Amino acid sequence: MELTEIINGRLKVLLDYIIPESVEYKMPSGSIILKDFYSDEKINEIKTKILEISNLKDQELEVGASFVNDFKVSDKRLYLSMCQNVLKLYYTNSIIIDRLSNFSSPPFPRGNQVKEMDYSILENVFLMKSKYRKV
Amino acid sequence: MLQIDILIIGSGASGAAAAWNLSNSGLSIMCIEQGTFVNSEEYPTTKLNWELERYNRFNPSPNIRNLSSDYPINDSESPISIANYNAVGGSTILYSGHFPRFHPSDFKVNKLDKVASDWPINYEDLEPYYNLNDKMMGVSGLSGDPAYPEMTFEYQHVPIGKIGEKIAKGFNKLGWHWWPSYSAIITKDRGNRGGCINLGPCNMGCPQGAKSSVDITYWPLALQNNVILKTQCTVKEIVVNEFNKIIGVNYFDKDKQLLFQEAKLVILAASGVGTPRILLNSKSLNFPNGLANSSGLVGKNLMLHPLGYVEGEFEEDIESNLGPHGCCVLSQEFYETDVNRGFFRGYTMQVLRTPGALETANNLFFRDKKFIGEMHHHKFRLKYGKTIGISIIIEDLPEETNSITLDDNLIDNFGIPCPKINYKLSENSKKILIHGLERGKEVLNASGANSVLQFGPVRNAGWHIMGTTKMGLDASKSVVNQYGQTHDHRNLFIVDSSIFVTSAAVNPASTIQALSLYISDYIKNNFNQIIN
């Protein structure tokens, strides 16, 4: 198995751990942004770390919780920075935005209808005596 | 070199209002601005991944944006970092458009509460200019608010929506004041500006043109009246002659050439941080501490409006992601002084709608360890569109020790020293903040929130920068007089929030512009007398 394939597989494991798939909410997992993640400014640091903690003799792609945990523990700063970047790419991804939107979102094709106010709820305030201090 | 009567430094809220007001006076007006026009087609919200640009080009911190129009600010020792935007329109490009006025009591805090100083002007002096500014900008609101003297509005207030009704019920339950927000947002079409269609993130620029930023309100009219606007120009210093008279400014143009522009009168409109920076950098043999600084008060009395933030999470979808983010309802129940509370002055509660998906996710990431991993989507759905935020805007009283100084080790692209923020919350401010956070929690609970979180001061919220060239009648205790004219140089004026004597407890944009119109009226009516 090629080294890049191993890295790719393990990066996918990390992304899917950070954001798992949700059947209930019909949301894909974090690896939906795998391709975009390769342009992350820390990608080389992340790849090096993946290699460092992977058992390359065992070239199985099936790694799980222990791999994620090893990654986390070995460089917490890098892991937290990675999480933030995953969130950034995930929540600005067009498929994700589309799934979240039951309303108009940028770039705003149509705008939103917002409930008109029921003015009766303002009655008590309207009837308050003047609240500002006279000078 | 062009012969100019009046040179304005800065094209934001105050500079634009002054430029327009002076543009029909027959005087020649030039404005120098370090940024450029931002094309509304380039606003982040014209793109699907709009939230990403909050992390770079449209970040409110000049230190993160680091655009050619920005200068760095050393705010590392302040609990509140400075937020601004440098472009034609200044910070109005990114403001939320929340537009309440000062109260009459805000101008007389010493007379009423024996704290700080009184303004040498009062609410009634500014009232016609508030009205004029509302008309020029396009402001929406609802008349009849018991927290204010009578006001009328050209545009109906922005809809408060389900979120507004939810929190309103909480305020009503407690018997507290609330009112639909006053907003610099038009709710129906006006010329080539579209009325608000409740898109949401006004604080990333409004491509619809509904938010009243001055690049689309005052500037088109000022330019039509032949005001010269020079962009991408950075002022190095104001130049004074041996008779204490200002003769012009030295500035770097867009090709980084150092030029001199002569002017009969100079108006500073460079913001509460930019204005003292220019004055302190304008040193000479006769003015080793900078210009207009015989009182030693340039840069001092910095007020920042420390913000508290309270957020409640609700069971049902309250559509809190629909409508203008910063404009929903406000409460001024605790605005005026009540000594029984243990502090002077008070605060406004500004109800905020939910931010976008990425900001919601980021907030959760920092607040909830379980957001990463299997609970991710569940936790996200609990928040998104189901929260109400309340910003507690407290009145920050002036302290001479809170100041802007120059950091000689920090320079901009032109080698000009940059500002350093020296700021601590006063005991009074801390007490107001605690009170506000608790009352915020109380109203969210009364509205039916499942859980409430609160914190303050919010770090990245130093938008309101005030007091650094204080107004007053006594030249030894202030920098400018009641007309914004510096005590030391009769042809140098300041029209931005630097001249605030106190900060009030509301967003300052409306008052900044009313003051600018009031001062520029004085200049217009007395120009010959001033320059001779």
Short mmCIF file of N, CA, C and O in Angstrom, two decimals, chain A residues 17-20 22 25 27-28 79-80 83-84 87-88 90-92 94 97 100 103 106-108 111-119 121-122 125-126 128-133 135, chain B residues 45-46 48 50 52 104 108 112-113 142 146-149 156-157 161 165 172 175-178 197-199 321-322 333 336-337 345 358 361 365-366 372-373 376-378 380-381 384:
data_model
loop_
_atom_site.label_atom_id
_atom_site.label_comp_id
_atom_site.label_asym_id
_atom_site.label_seq_id
_atom_site.Cartn_x
_atom_site.Cartn_y
_atom_site.Cartn_z
N TYR A 17 -13.63 11.28 13.11
CA TYR A 17 -13.75 11.30 14.56
C TYR A 17 -14.19 12.69 15.02
O TYR A 17 -15.08 12.84 15.87
N ILE A 18 -13.55 13.70 14.45
CA ILE A 18 -13.87 15.09 14.87
C ILE A 18 -15.34 15.40 14.58
O ILE A 18 -16.07 15.90 15.43
N ILE A 19 -15.78 15.09 13.35
CA ILE A 19 -17.20 15.25 13.01
C ILE A 19 -17.72 13.92 12.43
O ILE A 19 -17.50 13.62 11.27
N PRO A 20 -18.42 13.13 13.25
CA PRO A 20 -18.96 11.87 12.72
C PRO A 20 -20.19 12.10 11.85
O PRO A 20 -20.79 13.18 11.91
N SER A 22 -24.07 11.81 10.83
CA SER A 22 -25.31 11.71 11.61
C SER A 22 -26.45 11.31 10.69
O SER A 22 -26.81 12.06 9.77
N TYR A 25 -29.69 13.54 11.61
CA TYR A 25 -29.77 14.89 11.05
C TYR A 25 -29.39 14.94 9.57
O TYR A 25 -29.26 16.01 8.99
N MET A 27 -26.51 14.41 8.15
CA MET A 27 -25.29 15.19 7.95
C MET A 27 -24.11 14.25 7.69
O MET A 27 -23.91 13.28 8.41
N PRO A 28 -23.32 14.56 6.66
CA PRO A 28 -22.15 13.73 6.36
C PRO A 28 -21.04 13.93 7.40
O PRO A 28 -21.06 14.90 8.16
N TYR A 79 -3.55 19.11 17.39
CA TYR A 79 -4.88 18.51 17.30
C TYR A 79 -5.98 19.57 17.41
O TYR A 79 -6.93 19.59 16.61
N LEU A 80 -5.82 20.50 18.37
CA LEU A 80 -6.85 21.54 18.55
C LEU A 80 -6.90 22.46 17.33
O LEU A 80 -7.97 22.86 16.88
N CYS A 83 -8.75 20.64 14.67
CA CYS A 83 -10.20 20.66 14.91
C CYS A 83 -10.82 21.97 14.41
O CYS A 83 -11.85 21.99 13.75
N GLN A 84 -10.16 23.07 14.75
CA GLN A 84 -10.68 24.38 14.35
C GLN A 84 -10.75 24.51 12.84
O GLN A 84 -11.71 25.04 12.28
N LEU A 87 -13.61 22.47 11.44
CA LEU A 87 -14.89 23.17 11.61
C LEU A 87 -15.05 24.26 10.56
O LEU A 87 -16.11 24.45 9.97
N LYS A 88 -13.96 25.01 10.33
CA LYS A 88 -13.98 26.11 9.37
C LYS A 88 -14.37 25.60 7.99
O LYS A 88 -15.23 26.17 7.32
N TYR A 90 -15.73 22.63 7.18
CA TYR A 90 -17.00 21.90 7.19
C TYR A 90 -18.19 22.87 7.15
O TYR A 90 -19.09 22.72 6.33
N TYR A 91 -18.16 23.87 8.02
CA TYR A 91 -19.32 24.76 8.11
C TYR A 91 -19.33 25.89 7.08
O TYR A 91 -20.17 26.78 7.15
N THR A 92 -18.38 25.84 6.14
CA THR A 92 -18.48 26.75 5.00
C THR A 92 -18.54 25.94 3.70
O THR A 92 -18.47 26.51 2.61
N SER A 94 -20.34 23.98 0.79
CA SER A 94 -21.66 24.26 0.17
C SER A 94 -22.69 23.16 0.49
O SER A 94 -23.87 23.46 0.71
N ILE A 97 -23.84 23.71 4.14
CA ILE A 97 -24.68 24.91 4.28
C ILE A 97 -26.07 24.62 3.70
O ILE A 97 -27.09 25.00 4.28
N LEU A 100 -28.09 22.60 6.11
CA LEU A 100 -28.51 23.34 7.31
C LEU A 100 -29.61 24.34 7.02
O LEU A 100 -30.31 24.79 7.93
N PHE A 103 -33.69 28.19 5.45
CA PHE A 103 -33.93 29.62 5.28
C PHE A 103 -32.88 30.11 4.30
O PHE A 103 -31.97 29.38 3.94
N PRO A 106 -26.42 33.31 2.93
CA PRO A 106 -25.59 33.96 1.91
C PRO A 106 -25.19 32.96 0.83
O PRO A 106 -24.96 31.81 1.15
N PRO A 107 -25.07 33.34 -0.43
CA PRO A 107 -25.20 34.71 -0.91
C PRO A 107 -26.64 35.19 -1.15
O PRO A 107 -26.87 36.02 -2.02
N PHE A 108 -27.52 34.73 -0.38
CA PHE A 108 -28.82 35.37 -0.27
C PHE A 108 -29.63 35.50 -1.55
O PHE A 108 -29.78 36.58 -2.10
N GLY A 111 -33.83 36.32 0.59
CA GLY A 111 -34.19 36.99 1.84
C GLY A 111 -35.11 36.12 2.67
O GLY A 111 -35.49 35.03 2.26
N ASN A 112 -35.43 36.61 3.86
CA ASN A 112 -36.24 35.82 4.78
C ASN A 112 -37.49 36.56 5.22
O ASN A 112 -37.48 37.78 5.36
N GLN A 113 -38.52 35.80 5.44
CA GLN A 113 -39.73 36.36 6.04
C GLN A 113 -39.58 36.25 7.55
O GLN A 113 -39.31 35.17 8.06
N VAL A 114 -39.74 37.35 8.25
CA VAL A 114 -39.69 37.31 9.71
C VAL A 114 -41.06 37.71 10.23
O VAL A 114 -41.69 38.63 9.71
N LYS A 115 -41.49 36.97 11.23
CA LYS A 115 -42.83 37.16 11.79
C LYS A 115 -43.08 38.63 12.16
O LYS A 115 -42.25 39.26 12.81
N GLU A 116 -44.21 39.16 11.73
CA GLU A 116 -44.58 40.52 12.11
C GLU A 116 -44.88 40.59 13.60
O GLU A 116 -45.33 39.62 14.20
N MET A 117 -44.68 41.75 14.17
CA MET A 117 -44.82 41.87 15.62
C MET A 117 -46.28 41.99 16.04
O MET A 117 -47.08 42.67 15.39
N ASP A 118 -46.58 41.32 17.13
CA ASP A 118 -47.89 41.49 17.74
C ASP A 118 -47.74 42.62 18.77
O ASP A 118 -47.14 42.43 19.83
N TYR A 119 -48.27 43.79 18.43
CA TYR A 119 -48.01 44.97 19.25
C TYR A 119 -48.66 44.92 20.63
O TYR A 119 -48.31 45.72 21.50
N ILE A 121 -48.05 42.90 22.84
CA ILE A 121 -47.05 42.55 23.87
C ILE A 121 -46.27 43.78 24.36
O ILE A 121 -45.58 43.74 25.35
N LEU A 122 -46.42 44.88 23.62
CA LEU A 122 -45.69 46.10 24.01
C LEU A 122 -46.54 47.02 24.90
O LEU A 122 -46.05 48.03 25.40
N VAL A 125 -45.28 48.18 28.40
CA VAL A 125 -44.12 49.08 28.33
C VAL A 125 -44.57 50.46 27.87
O VAL A 125 -44.15 51.49 28.41
N PHE A 126 -45.45 50.45 26.88
CA PHE A 126 -45.95 51.70 26.33
C PHE A 126 -46.63 52.53 27.41
O PHE A 126 -46.57 53.76 27.40
N MET A 128 -45.82 52.48 30.57
CA MET A 128 -44.93 52.85 31.68
C MET A 128 -44.77 54.36 31.73
O MET A 128 -44.77 55.01 30.69
N LYS A 129 -44.57 54.88 32.93
CA LYS A 129 -44.28 56.32 32.99
C LYS A 129 -42.86 56.53 32.45
O LYS A 129 -42.06 55.59 32.39
N SER A 130 -42.59 57.77 32.08
CA SER A 130 -41.30 58.11 31.48
C SER A 130 -40.14 57.55 32.32
O SER A 130 -40.11 57.70 33.53
N LYS A 131 -39.18 56.89 31.66
CA LYS A 131 -38.10 56.23 32.40
C LYS A 131 -36.78 57.00 32.35
O LYS A 131 -35.81 56.60 32.98
N TYR A 132 -36.71 58.04 31.55
CA TYR A 132 -35.42 58.75 31.47
C TYR A 132 -35.41 59.94 32.42
O TYR A 132 -36.45 60.53 32.69
N ARG A 133 -34.22 60.25 32.91
CA ARG A 133 -34.13 61.34 33.89
C ARG A 133 -34.11 62.69 33.19
O ARG A 133 -33.35 62.91 32.25
N VAL A 135 -33.11 66.55 32.98
CA VAL A 135 -31.94 67.28 33.50
C VAL A 135 -32.36 68.67 33.92
O VAL A 135 -32.96 69.38 33.15
N THR B 45 -20.60 38.38 2.23
CA THR B 45 -21.94 37.80 2.18
C THR B 45 -22.48 37.65 0.76
O THR B 45 -23.62 37.24 0.57
N THR B 46 -21.66 37.99 -0.24
CA THR B 46 -22.06 37.67 -1.62
C THR B 46 -21.54 36.28 -2.00
O THR B 46 -21.71 35.84 -3.13
N LEU B 48 -20.83 32.03 -0.83
CA LEU B 48 -21.37 30.96 -0.01
C LEU B 48 -20.53 30.74 1.26
O LEU B 48 -21.07 30.47 2.33
N TRP B 50 -19.06 32.78 3.14
CA TRP B 50 -18.88 34.14 3.66
C TRP B 50 -18.25 34.20 5.04
O TRP B 50 -17.50 35.12 5.36
N LEU B 52 -15.85 32.56 6.28
CA LEU B 52 -14.40 32.39 6.30
C LEU B 52 -13.67 33.72 6.33
O LEU B 52 -12.61 33.85 6.95
N PRO B 104 -30.77 62.29 27.70
CA PRO B 104 -30.44 63.63 28.23
C PRO B 104 -29.50 63.55 29.43
O PRO B 104 -28.57 64.36 29.56
N LYS B 108 -25.00 65.07 31.47
CA LYS B 108 -24.89 65.80 32.75
C LYS B 108 -24.68 64.84 33.92
O LYS B 108 -25.41 64.88 34.92
N LEU B 112 -25.93 65.31 37.94
CA LEU B 112 -26.91 64.35 38.45
C LEU B 112 -26.32 63.35 39.45
O LEU B 112 -26.95 63.02 40.45
N ASP B 113 -25.10 62.89 39.17
CA ASP B 113 -24.56 61.77 39.96
C ASP B 113 -23.22 62.06 40.62
O ASP B 113 -22.64 61.16 41.26
N LEU B 142 -39.40 52.81 16.37
CA LEU B 142 -40.80 52.94 16.77
C LEU B 142 -40.90 54.07 17.79
O LEU B 142 -40.14 54.10 18.76
N PRO B 146 -40.78 54.97 26.40
CA PRO B 146 -40.73 55.76 27.64
C PRO B 146 -39.31 56.03 28.13
O PRO B 146 -39.12 56.83 29.03
N ALA B 147 -38.31 55.37 27.52
CA ALA B 147 -36.92 55.59 27.96
C ALA B 147 -36.29 56.80 27.27
O ALA B 147 -35.14 57.15 27.57
N TYR B 148 -37.01 57.42 26.33
CA TYR B 148 -36.44 58.54 25.57
C TYR B 148 -37.42 59.70 25.45
O TYR B 148 -38.64 59.48 25.48
N PRO B 149 -36.90 60.90 25.20
CA PRO B 149 -37.79 61.98 24.77
C PRO B 149 -38.41 61.59 23.43
O PRO B 149 -37.91 60.68 22.75
N GLN B 156 -40.28 52.01 9.43
CA GLN B 156 -40.78 51.11 10.47
C GLN B 156 -39.62 50.27 11.02
O GLN B 156 -38.72 49.89 10.26
N HIS B 157 -39.66 50.00 12.32
CA HIS B 157 -38.58 49.23 12.95
C HIS B 157 -38.41 47.87 12.28
O HIS B 157 -39.36 47.32 11.70
N GLY B 161 -39.39 39.47 15.19
CA GLY B 161 -39.45 38.02 14.93
C GLY B 161 -39.83 37.20 16.16
O GLY B 161 -40.13 37.72 17.23
N GLU B 165 -40.12 38.22 20.24
CA GLU B 165 -41.32 38.01 21.05
C GLU B 165 -41.02 37.12 22.25
O GLU B 165 -41.58 37.30 23.33
N ASN B 172 -41.50 41.29 29.94
CA ASN B 172 -42.84 41.62 30.46
C ASN B 172 -43.11 40.92 31.79
O ASN B 172 -43.69 41.49 32.71
N GLY B 175 -41.59 42.76 34.38
CA GLY B 175 -42.04 44.16 34.44
C GLY B 175 -40.95 45.14 34.04
O GLY B 175 -40.96 46.30 34.47
N TRP B 176 -40.04 44.68 33.21
CA TRP B 176 -38.91 45.53 32.80
C TRP B 176 -39.17 46.18 31.45
O TRP B 176 -39.88 45.64 30.61
N HIS B 177 -38.47 47.29 31.23
CA HIS B 177 -38.56 48.00 29.96
C HIS B 177 -37.93 47.18 28.83
O HIS B 177 -36.94 46.48 29.02
N TRP B 178 -38.51 47.25 27.64
CA TRP B 178 -37.89 46.78 26.41
C TRP B 178 -38.51 47.55 25.25
O TRP B 178 -39.59 48.14 25.41
N ILE B 197 -34.07 42.76 3.88
CA ILE B 197 -34.80 41.51 3.64
C ILE B 197 -34.39 40.45 4.67
O ILE B 197 -34.43 39.25 4.39
N ASN B 198 -33.94 40.92 5.81
CA ASN B 198 -33.70 40.03 6.97
C ASN B 198 -32.69 38.92 6.70
O ASN B 198 -32.90 37.77 7.08
N LEU B 199 -31.59 39.32 6.07
CA LEU B 199 -30.59 38.32 5.73
C LEU B 199 -29.75 37.89 6.92
O LEU B 199 -29.43 36.72 7.05
N ASN B 321 -31.87 32.85 13.84
CA ASN B 321 -30.90 33.15 12.80
C ASN B 321 -31.50 33.98 11.66
O ASN B 321 -30.85 34.21 10.66
N LEU B 322 -32.72 34.45 11.82
CA LEU B 322 -33.35 35.27 10.79
C LEU B 322 -33.42 36.72 11.23
O LEU B 322 -33.85 37.02 12.34
N GLU B 333 -33.96 49.17 31.14
CA GLU B 333 -34.51 49.11 32.48
C GLU B 333 -33.50 49.60 33.51
O GLU B 333 -33.84 50.21 34.51
N GLU B 336 -30.42 54.23 33.93
CA GLU B 336 -30.15 55.42 34.77
C GLU B 336 -29.65 54.99 36.14
O GLU B 336 -29.89 53.87 36.59
N THR B 337 -28.95 55.90 36.82
CA THR B 337 -28.38 55.58 38.13
C THR B 337 -29.45 55.26 39.17
O THR B 337 -30.47 55.94 39.26
N ARG B 345 -24.42 55.14 37.27
CA ARG B 345 -24.79 54.95 35.87
C ARG B 345 -25.30 53.53 35.64
O ARG B 345 -25.64 52.85 36.60
N LEU B 358 -20.77 28.69 11.15
CA LEU B 358 -19.37 28.54 11.57
C LEU B 358 -19.13 29.19 12.94
O LEU B 358 -18.47 28.62 13.80
N ALA B 361 -20.54 27.03 15.56
CA ALA B 361 -19.67 25.87 15.80
C ALA B 361 -18.42 26.26 16.59
O ALA B 361 -18.01 25.57 17.52
N PHE B 365 -17.14 24.96 20.19
CA PHE B 365 -15.82 24.32 20.30
C PHE B 365 -15.07 24.84 21.54
O PHE B 365 -14.45 24.08 22.28
N PHE B 366 -15.15 26.16 21.75
CA PHE B 366 -14.43 26.74 22.88
C PHE B 366 -15.14 26.52 24.22
O PHE B 366 -14.52 26.57 25.27
N ILE B 372 -16.65 18.04 20.02
CA ILE B 372 -15.89 17.21 19.09
C ILE B 372 -16.20 15.75 19.41
O ILE B 372 -16.11 15.33 20.56
N GLY B 373 -16.58 15.00 18.37
CA GLY B 373 -16.87 13.59 18.60
C GLY B 373 -18.34 13.27 18.41
O GLY B 373 -19.08 14.01 17.73
N HIS B 376 -21.45 15.67 18.36
CA HIS B 376 -21.28 16.90 17.58
C HIS B 376 -22.58 17.47 17.01
O HIS B 376 -22.96 18.60 17.31
N HIS B 377 -23.27 16.70 16.20
CA HIS B 377 -24.44 17.24 15.50
C HIS B 377 -25.59 17.54 16.46
O HIS B 377 -26.32 18.52 16.29
N HIS B 378 -25.73 16.71 17.47
CA HIS B 378 -26.78 16.93 18.45
C HIS B 378 -26.56 18.27 19.16
O HIS B 378 -27.48 19.09 19.29
N PHE B 380 -24.79 20.78 18.12
CA PHE B 380 -24.94 21.89 17.17
C PHE B 380 -26.42 22.25 16.99
O PHE B 380 -26.78 23.43 17.03
N ARG B 381 -27.26 21.24 16.83
CA ARG B 381 -28.69 21.49 16.61
C ARG B 381 -29.37 22.11 17.82
O ARG B 381 -30.38 22.78 17.71
N TYR B 384 -28.18 25.98 17.16
CA TYR B 384 -28.37 26.72 15.92
C TYR B 384 -29.82 27.14 15.72
O TYR B 384 -30.71 26.30 15.60
#
